[in-house]
JSON list of C-alpha atoms in Angstrom, two decimals:
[
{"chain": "A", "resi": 1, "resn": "UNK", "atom": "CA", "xyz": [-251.05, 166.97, -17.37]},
{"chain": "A", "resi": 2, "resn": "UNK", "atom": "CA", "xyz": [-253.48, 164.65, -15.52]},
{"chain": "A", "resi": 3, "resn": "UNK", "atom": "CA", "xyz": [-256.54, 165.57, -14.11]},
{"chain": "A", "resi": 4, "resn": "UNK", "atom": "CA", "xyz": [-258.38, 162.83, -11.38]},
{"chain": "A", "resi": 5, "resn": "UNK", "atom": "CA", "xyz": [-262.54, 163.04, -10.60]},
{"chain": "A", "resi": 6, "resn": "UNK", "atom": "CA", "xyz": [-261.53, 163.02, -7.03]},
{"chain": "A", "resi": 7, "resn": "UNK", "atom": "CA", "xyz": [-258.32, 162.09, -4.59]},
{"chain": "A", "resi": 8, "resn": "UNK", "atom": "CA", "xyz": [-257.03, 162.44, -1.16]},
{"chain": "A", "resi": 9, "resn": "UNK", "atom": "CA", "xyz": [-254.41, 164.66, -1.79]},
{"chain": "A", "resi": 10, "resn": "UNK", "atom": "CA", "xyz": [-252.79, 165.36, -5.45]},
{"chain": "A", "resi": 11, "resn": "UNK", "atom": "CA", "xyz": [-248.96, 166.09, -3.45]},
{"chain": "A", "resi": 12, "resn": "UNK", "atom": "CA", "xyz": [-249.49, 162.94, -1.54]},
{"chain": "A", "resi": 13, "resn": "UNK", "atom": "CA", "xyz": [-250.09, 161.13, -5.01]},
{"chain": "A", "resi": 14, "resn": "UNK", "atom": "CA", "xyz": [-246.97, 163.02, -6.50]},
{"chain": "A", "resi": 15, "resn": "UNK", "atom": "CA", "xyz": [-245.07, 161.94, -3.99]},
{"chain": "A", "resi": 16, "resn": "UNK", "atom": "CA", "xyz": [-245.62, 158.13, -3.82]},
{"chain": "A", "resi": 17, "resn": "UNK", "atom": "CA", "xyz": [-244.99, 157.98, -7.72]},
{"chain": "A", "resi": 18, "resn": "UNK", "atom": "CA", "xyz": [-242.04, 160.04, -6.71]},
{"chain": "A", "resi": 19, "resn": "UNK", "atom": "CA", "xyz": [-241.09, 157.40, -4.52]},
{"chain": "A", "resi": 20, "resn": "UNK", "atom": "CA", "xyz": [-241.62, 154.52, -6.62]},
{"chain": "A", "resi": 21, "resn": "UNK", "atom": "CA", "xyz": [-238.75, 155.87, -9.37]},
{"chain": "A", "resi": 22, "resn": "UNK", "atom": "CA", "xyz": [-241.91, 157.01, -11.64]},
{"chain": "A", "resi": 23, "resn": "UNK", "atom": "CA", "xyz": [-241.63, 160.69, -11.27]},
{"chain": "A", "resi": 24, "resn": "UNK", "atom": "CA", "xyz": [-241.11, 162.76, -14.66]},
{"chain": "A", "resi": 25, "resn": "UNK", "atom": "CA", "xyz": [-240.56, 166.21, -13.82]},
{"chain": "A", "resi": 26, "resn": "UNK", "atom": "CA", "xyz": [-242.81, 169.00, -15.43]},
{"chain": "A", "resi": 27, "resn": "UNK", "atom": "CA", "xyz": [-245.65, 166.54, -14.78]},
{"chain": "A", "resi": 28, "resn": "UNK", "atom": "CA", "xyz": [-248.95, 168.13, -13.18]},
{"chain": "A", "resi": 29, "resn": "UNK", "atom": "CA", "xyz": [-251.95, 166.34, -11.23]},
{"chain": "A", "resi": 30, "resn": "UNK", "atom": "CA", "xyz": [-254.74, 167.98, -11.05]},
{"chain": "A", "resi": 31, "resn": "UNK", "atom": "CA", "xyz": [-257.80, 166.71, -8.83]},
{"chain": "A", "resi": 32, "resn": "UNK", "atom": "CA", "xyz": [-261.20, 168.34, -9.08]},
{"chain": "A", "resi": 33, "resn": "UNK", "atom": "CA", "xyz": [-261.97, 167.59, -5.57]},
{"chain": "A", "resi": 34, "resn": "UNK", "atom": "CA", "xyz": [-259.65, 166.18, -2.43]},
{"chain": "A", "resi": 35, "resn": "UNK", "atom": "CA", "xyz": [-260.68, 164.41, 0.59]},
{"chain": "A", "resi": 36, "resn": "UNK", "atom": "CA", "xyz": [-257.90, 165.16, 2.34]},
{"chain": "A", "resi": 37, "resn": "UNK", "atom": "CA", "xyz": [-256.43, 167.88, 1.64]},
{"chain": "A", "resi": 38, "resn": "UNK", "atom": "CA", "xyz": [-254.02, 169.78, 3.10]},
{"chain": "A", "resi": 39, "resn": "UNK", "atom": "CA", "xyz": [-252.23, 173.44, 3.91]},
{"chain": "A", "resi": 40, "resn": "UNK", "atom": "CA", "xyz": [-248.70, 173.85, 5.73]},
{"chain": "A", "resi": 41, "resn": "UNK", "atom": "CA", "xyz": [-248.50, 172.71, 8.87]},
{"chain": "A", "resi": 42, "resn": "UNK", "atom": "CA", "xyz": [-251.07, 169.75, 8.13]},
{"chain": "A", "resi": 43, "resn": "UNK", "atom": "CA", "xyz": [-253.84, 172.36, 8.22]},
{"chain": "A", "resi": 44, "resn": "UNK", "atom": "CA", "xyz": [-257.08, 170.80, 6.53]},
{"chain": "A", "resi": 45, "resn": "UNK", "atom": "CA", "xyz": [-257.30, 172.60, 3.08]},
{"chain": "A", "resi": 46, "resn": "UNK", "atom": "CA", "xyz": [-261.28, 172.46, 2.13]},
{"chain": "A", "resi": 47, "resn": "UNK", "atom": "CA", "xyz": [-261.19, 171.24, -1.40]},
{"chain": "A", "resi": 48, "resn": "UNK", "atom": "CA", "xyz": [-265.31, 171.98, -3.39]},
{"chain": "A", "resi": 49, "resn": "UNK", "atom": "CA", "xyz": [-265.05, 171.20, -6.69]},
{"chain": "A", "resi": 50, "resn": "UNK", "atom": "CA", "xyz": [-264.82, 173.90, -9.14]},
{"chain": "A", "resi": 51, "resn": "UNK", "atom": "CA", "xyz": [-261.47, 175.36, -7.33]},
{"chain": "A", "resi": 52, "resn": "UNK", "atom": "CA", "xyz": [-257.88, 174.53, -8.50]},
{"chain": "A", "resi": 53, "resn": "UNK", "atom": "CA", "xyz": [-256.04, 171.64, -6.42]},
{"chain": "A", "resi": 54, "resn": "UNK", "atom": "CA", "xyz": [-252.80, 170.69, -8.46]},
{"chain": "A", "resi": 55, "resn": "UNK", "atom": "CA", "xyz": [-249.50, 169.61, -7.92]},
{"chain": "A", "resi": 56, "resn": "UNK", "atom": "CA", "xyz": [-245.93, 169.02, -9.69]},
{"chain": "A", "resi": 57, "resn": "UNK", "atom": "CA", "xyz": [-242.77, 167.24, -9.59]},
{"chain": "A", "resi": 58, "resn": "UNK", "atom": "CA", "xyz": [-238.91, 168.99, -9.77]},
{"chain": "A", "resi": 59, "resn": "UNK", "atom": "CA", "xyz": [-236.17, 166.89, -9.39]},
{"chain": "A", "resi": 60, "resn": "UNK", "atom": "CA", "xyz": [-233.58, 169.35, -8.04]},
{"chain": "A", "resi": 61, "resn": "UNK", "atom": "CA", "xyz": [-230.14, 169.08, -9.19]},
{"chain": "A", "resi": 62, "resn": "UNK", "atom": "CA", "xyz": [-226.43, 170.08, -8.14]},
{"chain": "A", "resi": 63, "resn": "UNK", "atom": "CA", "xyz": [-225.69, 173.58, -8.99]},
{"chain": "A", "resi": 64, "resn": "UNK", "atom": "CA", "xyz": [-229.37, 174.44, -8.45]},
{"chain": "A", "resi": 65, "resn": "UNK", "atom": "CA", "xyz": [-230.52, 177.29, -5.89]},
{"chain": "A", "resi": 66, "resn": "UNK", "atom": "CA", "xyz": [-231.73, 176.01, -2.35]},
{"chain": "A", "resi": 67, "resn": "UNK", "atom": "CA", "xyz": [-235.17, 173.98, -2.60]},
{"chain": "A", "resi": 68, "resn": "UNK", "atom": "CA", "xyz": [-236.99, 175.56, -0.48]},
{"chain": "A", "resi": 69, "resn": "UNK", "atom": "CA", "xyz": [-236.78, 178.37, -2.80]},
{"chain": "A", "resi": 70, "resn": "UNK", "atom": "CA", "xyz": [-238.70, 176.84, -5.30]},
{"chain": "A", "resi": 71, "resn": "UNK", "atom": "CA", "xyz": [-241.95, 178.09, -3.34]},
{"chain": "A", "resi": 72, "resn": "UNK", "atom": "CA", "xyz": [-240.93, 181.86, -4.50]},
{"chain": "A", "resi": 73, "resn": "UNK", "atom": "CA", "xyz": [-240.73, 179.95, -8.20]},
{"chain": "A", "resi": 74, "resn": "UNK", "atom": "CA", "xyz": [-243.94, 179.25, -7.31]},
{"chain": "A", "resi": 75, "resn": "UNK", "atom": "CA", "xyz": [-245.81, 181.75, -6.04]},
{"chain": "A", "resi": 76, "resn": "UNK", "atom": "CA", "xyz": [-244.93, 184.53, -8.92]},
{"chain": "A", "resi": 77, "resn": "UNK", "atom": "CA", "xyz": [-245.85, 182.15, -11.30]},
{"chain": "A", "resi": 78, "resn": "UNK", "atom": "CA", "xyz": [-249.06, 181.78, -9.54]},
{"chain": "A", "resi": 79, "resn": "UNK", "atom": "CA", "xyz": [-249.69, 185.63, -8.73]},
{"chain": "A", "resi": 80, "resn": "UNK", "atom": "CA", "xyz": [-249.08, 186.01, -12.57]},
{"chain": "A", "resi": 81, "resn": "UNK", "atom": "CA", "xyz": [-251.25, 183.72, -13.85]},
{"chain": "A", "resi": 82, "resn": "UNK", "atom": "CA", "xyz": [-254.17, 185.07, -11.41]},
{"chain": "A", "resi": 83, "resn": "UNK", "atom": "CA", "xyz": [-253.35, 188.67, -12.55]},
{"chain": "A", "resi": 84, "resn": "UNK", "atom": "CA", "xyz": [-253.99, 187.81, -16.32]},
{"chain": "A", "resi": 85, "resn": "UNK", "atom": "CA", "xyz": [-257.76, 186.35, -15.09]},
{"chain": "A", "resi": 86, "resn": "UNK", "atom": "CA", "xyz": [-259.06, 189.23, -12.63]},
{"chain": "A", "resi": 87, "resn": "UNK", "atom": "CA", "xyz": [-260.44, 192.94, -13.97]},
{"chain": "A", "resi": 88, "resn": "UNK", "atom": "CA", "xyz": [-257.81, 195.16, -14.08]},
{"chain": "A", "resi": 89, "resn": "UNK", "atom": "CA", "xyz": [-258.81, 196.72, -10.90]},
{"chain": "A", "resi": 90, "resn": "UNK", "atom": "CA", "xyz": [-258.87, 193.95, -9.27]},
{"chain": "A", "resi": 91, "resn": "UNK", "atom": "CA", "xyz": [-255.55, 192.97, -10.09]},
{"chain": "A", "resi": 92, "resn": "UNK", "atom": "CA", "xyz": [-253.95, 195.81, -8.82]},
{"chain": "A", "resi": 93, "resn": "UNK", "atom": "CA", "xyz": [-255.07, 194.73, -5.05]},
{"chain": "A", "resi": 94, "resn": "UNK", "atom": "CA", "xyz": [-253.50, 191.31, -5.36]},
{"chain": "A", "resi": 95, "resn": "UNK", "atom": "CA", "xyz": [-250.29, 190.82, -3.47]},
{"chain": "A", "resi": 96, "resn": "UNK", "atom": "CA", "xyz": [-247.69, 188.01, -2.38]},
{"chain": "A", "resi": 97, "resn": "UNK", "atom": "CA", "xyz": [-247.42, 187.21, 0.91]},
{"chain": "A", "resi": 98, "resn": "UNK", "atom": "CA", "xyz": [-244.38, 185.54, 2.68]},
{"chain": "A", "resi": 99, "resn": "UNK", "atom": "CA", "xyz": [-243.83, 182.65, 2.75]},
{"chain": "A", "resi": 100, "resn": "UNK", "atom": "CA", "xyz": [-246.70, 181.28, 0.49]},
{"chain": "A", "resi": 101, "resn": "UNK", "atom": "CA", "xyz": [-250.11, 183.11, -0.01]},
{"chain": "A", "resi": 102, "resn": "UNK", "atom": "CA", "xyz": [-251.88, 185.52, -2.56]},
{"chain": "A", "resi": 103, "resn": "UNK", "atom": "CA", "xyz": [-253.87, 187.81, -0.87]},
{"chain": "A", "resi": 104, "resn": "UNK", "atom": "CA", "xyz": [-256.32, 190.00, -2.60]},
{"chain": "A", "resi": 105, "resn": "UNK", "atom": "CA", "xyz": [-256.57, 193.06, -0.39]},
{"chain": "A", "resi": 106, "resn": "UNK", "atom": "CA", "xyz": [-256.49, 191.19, 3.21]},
{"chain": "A", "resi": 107, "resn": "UNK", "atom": "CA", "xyz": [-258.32, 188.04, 2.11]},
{"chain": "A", "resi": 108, "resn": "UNK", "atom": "CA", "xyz": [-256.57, 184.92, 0.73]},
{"chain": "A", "resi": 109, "resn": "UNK", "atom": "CA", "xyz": [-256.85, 183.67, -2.93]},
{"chain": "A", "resi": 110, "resn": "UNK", "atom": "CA", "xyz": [-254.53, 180.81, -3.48]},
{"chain": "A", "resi": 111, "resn": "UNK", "atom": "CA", "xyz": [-251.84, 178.73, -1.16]},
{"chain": "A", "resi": 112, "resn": "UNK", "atom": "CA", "xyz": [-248.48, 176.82, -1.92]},
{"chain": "A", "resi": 113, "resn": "UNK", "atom": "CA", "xyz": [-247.31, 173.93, -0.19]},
{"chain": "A", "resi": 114, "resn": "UNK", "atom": "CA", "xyz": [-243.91, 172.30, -0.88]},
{"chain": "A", "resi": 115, "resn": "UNK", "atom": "CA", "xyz": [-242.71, 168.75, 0.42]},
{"chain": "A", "resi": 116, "resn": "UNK", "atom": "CA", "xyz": [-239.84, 166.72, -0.40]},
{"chain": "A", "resi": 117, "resn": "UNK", "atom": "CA", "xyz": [-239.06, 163.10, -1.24]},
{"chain": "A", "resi": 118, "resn": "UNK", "atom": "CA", "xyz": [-234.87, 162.71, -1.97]},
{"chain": "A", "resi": 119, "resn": "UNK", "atom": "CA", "xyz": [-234.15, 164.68, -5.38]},
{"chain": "A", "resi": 120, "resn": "UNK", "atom": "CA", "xyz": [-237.71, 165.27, -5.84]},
{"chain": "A", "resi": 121, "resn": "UNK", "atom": "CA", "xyz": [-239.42, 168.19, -4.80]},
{"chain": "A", "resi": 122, "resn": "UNK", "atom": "CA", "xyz": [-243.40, 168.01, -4.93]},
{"chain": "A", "resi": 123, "resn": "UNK", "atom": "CA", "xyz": [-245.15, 171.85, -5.14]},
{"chain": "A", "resi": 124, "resn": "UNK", "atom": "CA", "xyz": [-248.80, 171.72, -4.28]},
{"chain": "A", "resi": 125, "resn": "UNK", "atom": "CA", "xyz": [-251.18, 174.81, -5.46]},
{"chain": "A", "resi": 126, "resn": "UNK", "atom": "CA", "xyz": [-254.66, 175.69, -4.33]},
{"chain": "A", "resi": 127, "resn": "UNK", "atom": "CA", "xyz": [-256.52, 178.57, -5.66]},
{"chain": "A", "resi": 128, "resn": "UNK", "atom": "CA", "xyz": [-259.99, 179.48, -4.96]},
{"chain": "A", "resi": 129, "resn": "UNK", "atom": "CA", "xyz": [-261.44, 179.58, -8.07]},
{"chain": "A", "resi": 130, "resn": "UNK", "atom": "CA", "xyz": [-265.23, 178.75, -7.88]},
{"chain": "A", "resi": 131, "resn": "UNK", "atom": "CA", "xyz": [-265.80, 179.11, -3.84]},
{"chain": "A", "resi": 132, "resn": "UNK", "atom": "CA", "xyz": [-264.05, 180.29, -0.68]},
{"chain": "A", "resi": 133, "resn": "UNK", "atom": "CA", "xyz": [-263.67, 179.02, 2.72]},
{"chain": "A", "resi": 134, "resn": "UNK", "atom": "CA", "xyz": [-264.94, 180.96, 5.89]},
{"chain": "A", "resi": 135, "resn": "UNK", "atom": "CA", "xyz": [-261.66, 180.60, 7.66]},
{"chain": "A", "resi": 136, "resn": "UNK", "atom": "CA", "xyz": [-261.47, 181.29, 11.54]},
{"chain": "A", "resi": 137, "resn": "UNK", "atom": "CA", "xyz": [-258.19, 183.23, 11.65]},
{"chain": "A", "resi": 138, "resn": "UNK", "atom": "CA", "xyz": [-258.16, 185.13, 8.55]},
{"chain": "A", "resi": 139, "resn": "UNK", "atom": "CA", "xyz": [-260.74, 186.75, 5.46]},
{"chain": "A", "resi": 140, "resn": "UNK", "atom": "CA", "xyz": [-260.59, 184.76, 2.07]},
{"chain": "A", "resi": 141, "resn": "UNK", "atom": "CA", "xyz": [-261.67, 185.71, -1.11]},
{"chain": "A", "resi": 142, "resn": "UNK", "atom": "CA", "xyz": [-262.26, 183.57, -4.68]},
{"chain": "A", "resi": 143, "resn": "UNK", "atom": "CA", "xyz": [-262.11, 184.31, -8.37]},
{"chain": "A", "resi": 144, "resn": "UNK", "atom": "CA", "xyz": [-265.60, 184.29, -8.92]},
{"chain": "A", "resi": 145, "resn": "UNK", "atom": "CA", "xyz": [-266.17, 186.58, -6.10]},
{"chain": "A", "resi": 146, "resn": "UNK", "atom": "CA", "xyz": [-263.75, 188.97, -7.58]},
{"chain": "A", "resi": 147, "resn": "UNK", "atom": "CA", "xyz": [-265.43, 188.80, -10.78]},
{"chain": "A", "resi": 148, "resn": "UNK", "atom": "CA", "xyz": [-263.52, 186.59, -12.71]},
{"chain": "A", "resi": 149, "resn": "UNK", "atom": "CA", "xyz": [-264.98, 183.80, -15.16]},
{"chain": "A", "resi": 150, "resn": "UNK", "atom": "CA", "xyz": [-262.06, 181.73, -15.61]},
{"chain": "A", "resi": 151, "resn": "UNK", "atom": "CA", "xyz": [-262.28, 177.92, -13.99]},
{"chain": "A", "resi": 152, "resn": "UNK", "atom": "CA", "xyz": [-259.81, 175.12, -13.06]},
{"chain": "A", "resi": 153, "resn": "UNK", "atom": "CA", "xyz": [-258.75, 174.03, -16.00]},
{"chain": "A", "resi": 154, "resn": "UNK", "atom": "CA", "xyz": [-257.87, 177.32, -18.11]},
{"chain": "A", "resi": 155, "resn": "UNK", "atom": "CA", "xyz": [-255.84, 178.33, -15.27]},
{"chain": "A", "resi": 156, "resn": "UNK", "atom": "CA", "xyz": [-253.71, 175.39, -14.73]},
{"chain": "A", "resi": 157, "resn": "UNK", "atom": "CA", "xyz": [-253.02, 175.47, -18.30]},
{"chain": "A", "resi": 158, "resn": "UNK", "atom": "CA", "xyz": [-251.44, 179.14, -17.71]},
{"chain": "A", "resi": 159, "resn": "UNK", "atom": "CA", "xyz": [-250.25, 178.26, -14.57]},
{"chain": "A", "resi": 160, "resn": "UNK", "atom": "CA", "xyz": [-247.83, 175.42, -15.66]},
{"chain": "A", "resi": 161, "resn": "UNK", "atom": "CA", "xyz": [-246.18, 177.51, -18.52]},
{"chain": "A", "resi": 162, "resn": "UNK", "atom": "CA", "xyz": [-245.48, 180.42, -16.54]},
{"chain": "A", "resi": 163, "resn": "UNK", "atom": "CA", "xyz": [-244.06, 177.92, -13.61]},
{"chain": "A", "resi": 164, "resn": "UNK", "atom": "CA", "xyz": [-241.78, 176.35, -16.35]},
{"chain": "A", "resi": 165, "resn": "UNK", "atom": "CA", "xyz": [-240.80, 179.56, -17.51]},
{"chain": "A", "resi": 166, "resn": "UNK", "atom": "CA", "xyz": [-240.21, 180.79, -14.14]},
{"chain": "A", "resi": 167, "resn": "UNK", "atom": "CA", "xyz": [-238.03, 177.53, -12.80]},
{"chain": "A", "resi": 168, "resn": "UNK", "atom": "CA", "xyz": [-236.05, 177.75, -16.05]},
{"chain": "A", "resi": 169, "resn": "UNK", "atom": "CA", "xyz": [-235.15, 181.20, -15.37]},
{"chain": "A", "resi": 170, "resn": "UNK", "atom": "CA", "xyz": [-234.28, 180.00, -11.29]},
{"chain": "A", "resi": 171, "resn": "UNK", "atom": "CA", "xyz": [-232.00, 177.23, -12.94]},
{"chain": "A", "resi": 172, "resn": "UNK", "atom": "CA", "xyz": [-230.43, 179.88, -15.42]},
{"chain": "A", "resi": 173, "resn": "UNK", "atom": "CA", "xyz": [-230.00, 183.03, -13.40]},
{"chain": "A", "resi": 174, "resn": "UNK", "atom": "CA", "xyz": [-230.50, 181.90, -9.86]},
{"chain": "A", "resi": 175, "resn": "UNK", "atom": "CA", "xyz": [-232.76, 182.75, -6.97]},
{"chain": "A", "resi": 176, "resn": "UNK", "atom": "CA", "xyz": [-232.08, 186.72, -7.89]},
{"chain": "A", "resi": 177, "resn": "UNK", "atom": "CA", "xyz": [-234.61, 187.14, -10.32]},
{"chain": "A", "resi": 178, "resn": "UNK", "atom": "CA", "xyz": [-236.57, 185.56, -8.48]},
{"chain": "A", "resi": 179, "resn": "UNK", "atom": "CA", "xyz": [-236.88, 187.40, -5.56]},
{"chain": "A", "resi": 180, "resn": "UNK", "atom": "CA", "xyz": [-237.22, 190.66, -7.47]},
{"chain": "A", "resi": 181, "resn": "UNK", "atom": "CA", "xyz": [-240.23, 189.74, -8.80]},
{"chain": "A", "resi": 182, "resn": "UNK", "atom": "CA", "xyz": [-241.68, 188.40, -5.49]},
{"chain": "A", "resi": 183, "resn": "UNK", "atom": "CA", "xyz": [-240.62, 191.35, -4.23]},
{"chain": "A", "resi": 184, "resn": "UNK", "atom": "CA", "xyz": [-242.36, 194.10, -6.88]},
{"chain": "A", "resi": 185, "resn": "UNK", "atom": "CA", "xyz": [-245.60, 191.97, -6.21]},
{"chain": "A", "resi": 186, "resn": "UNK", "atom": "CA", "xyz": [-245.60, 191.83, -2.50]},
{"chain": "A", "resi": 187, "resn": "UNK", "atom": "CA", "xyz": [-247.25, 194.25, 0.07]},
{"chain": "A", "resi": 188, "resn": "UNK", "atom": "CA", "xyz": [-244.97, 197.32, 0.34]},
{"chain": "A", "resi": 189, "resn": "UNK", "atom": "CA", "xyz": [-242.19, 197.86, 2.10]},
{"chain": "A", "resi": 190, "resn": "UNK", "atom": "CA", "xyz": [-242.80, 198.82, 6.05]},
{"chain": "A", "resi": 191, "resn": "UNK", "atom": "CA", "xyz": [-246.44, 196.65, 5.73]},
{"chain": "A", "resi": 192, "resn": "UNK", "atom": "CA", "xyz": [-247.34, 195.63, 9.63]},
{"chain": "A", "resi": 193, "resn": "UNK", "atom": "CA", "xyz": [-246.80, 191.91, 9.99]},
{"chain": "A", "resi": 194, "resn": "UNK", "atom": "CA", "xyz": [-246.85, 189.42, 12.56]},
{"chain": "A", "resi": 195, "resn": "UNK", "atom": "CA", "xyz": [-244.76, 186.15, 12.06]},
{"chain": "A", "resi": 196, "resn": "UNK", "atom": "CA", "xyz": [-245.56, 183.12, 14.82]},
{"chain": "A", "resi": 197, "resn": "UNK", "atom": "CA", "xyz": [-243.08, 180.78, 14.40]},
{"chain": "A", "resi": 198, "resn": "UNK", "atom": "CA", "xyz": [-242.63, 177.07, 14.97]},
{"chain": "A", "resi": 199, "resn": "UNK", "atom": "CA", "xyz": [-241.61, 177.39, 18.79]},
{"chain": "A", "resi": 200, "resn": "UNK", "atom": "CA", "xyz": [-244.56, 179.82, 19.75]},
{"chain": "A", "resi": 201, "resn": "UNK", "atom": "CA", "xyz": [-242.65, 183.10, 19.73]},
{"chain": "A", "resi": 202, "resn": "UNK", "atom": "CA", "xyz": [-244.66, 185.46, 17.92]},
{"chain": "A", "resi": 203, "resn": "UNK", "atom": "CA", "xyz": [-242.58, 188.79, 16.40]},
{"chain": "A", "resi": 204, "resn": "UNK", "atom": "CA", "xyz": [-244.03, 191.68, 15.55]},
{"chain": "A", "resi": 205, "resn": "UNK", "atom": "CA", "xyz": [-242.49, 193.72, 12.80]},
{"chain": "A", "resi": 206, "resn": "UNK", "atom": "CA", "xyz": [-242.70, 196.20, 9.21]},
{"chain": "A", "resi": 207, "resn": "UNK", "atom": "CA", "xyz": [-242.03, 194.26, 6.34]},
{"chain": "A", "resi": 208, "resn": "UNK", "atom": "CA", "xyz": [-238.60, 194.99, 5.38]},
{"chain": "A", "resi": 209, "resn": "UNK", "atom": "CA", "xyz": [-238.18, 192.75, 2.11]},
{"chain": "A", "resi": 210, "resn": "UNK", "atom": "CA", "xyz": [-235.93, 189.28, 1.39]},
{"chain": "A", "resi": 211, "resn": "UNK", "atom": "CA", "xyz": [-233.11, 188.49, 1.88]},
{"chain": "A", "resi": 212, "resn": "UNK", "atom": "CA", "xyz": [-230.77, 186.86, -0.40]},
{"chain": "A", "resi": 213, "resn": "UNK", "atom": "CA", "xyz": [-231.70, 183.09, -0.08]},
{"chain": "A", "resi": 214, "resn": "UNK", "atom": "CA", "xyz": [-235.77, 184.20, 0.59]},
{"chain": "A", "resi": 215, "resn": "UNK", "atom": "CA", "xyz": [-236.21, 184.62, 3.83]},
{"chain": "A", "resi": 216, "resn": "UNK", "atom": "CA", "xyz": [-238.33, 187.54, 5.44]},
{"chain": "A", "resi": 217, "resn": "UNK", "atom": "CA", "xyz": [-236.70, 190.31, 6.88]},
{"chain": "A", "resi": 218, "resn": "UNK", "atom": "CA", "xyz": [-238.76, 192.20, 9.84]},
{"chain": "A", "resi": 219, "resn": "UNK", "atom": "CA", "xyz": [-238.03, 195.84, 10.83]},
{"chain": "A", "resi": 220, "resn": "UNK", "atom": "CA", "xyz": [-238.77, 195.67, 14.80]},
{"chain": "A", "resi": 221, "resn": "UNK", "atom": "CA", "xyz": [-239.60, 198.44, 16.98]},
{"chain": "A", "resi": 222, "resn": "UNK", "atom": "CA", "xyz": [-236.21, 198.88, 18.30]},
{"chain": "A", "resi": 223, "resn": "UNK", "atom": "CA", "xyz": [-235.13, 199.21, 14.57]},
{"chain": "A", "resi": 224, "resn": "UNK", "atom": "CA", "xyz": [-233.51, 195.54, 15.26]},
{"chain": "A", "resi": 225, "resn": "UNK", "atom": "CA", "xyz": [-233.76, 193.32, 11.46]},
{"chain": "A", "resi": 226, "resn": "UNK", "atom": "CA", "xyz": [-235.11, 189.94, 12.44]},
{"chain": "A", "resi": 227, "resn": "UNK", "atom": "CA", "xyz": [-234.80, 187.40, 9.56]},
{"chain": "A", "resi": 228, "resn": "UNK", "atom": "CA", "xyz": [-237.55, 184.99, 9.31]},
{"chain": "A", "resi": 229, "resn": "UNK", "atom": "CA", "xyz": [-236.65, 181.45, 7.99]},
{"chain": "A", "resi": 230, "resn": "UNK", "atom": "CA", "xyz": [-240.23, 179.13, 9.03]},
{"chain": "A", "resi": 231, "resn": "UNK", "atom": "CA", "xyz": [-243.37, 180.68, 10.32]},
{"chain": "A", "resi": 232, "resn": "UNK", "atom": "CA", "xyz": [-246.67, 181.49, 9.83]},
{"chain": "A", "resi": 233, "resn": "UNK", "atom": "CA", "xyz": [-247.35, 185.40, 8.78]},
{"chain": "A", "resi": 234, "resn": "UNK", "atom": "CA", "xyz": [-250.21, 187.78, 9.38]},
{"chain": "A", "resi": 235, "resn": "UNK", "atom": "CA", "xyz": [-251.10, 191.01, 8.52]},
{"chain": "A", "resi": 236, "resn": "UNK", "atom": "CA", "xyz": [-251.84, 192.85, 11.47]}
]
């Protein structure tokens, strides 16, 4: 593990060493502040010191589940590792949302961003630890405003053993166990969501689960199942 004073972007770092044949998977960067950092879609991800900004390297393999996948890997390690360091009662609020966000309640806690270079696969995490952002299009919440006193560093060190615990188990068992744990720590069944996807359309649905290979499933008014492979998702 390697933590940085300050960066541009810890996956765009991963990535270049990725690039240049140095990559060593199981490695984590960690930066204590980015300049330019950044959420799906190229969004600008605000990056105060005092949060968590980290990324890793997996070099997928033949045999192992689909790649994109490896952002449900990620996000029950992260939910898990932010359960064990809110109150209890806090805990109970959090929930995963599809395809990459802990919510607490309606407000947003932490982010995953995956991006690929050949074999390599580079998982970015961001977790408001210290301070949230006032974001235009939806609330956001932080550790310390939920009343936790953990920082950065204590849980990245959490973090990356549940996340090699959990991509063991992907390699091992598959994308099965996988998704039933995403799904016993996602909003419930029949949830109101709104997915915009990449061409504009915008589908409104209840939140009818995964499928198989992760992908959303909507329940539409017409009773229609609309399976959701790229978007962005609201709660409505």
């Amino acid at each position: 593990m390697v933590t940085v004073a300050q960066t541009g972007s810890t996956n765009a770092d991963l990535l270049a060493i990725a690039r240049d044949g140095g990559g060593e998977e199981g490695l984590w960067l960690r930066a204590e502040r980015q300049t330019q950092g950044r959420g799906r879609q190229g969004r600008a991800w605000q990056s105060p010191v005092g949060n968590l900004y980290a990324s890793t390297l997996v070099r997928v393999a033949p045999g192992d589940p689909p790649p994109p996948t490896l952002a449900l890997v990620a996000a029950v390690a992260v939910e898990e590792a932010v359960r064990g360091a809110v109150p209890a009662e806090r805990a109970r609020r959090l929930a995963l949302k599809w395809p990459n966000d802990l919510l607490l309640g309606q407000a947003k806690l932490s982010g995953i961003l995956l991006e690929r270079s050949g074999d390599w696969v580079v998982i970015g995490v961001g977790v408001n630890v210290a301070h949230h952002p006032d974001l235009p299009d939806r609330e956001a919440t932080s550790l310390a405003a939920q009343g936790s006193a953990t920082d950065a560093t204590v849980l990245l060190d959490r973090l990356a053993e549940l996340f090699a615990a959990w991509l063991a188990w992907w390699r091992r068992d598959g994308l099965a166990p996988v998704v039933a744990r995403w799904s016993e720590r996602a909003h419930p069944p029949g949830t109101p969501l709104v997915a915009r996807l990449p061409d504009g359309e915008a589908v409104e649905g209840a939140f009818d689960g995964l499928d198989a290979q992760g992908a959303l499933t909507l329940r539409l008014a017409d009773d229609e199942r609309r399976v959701i492979h790229a978007g962005d998702v609201f709660l409505v």
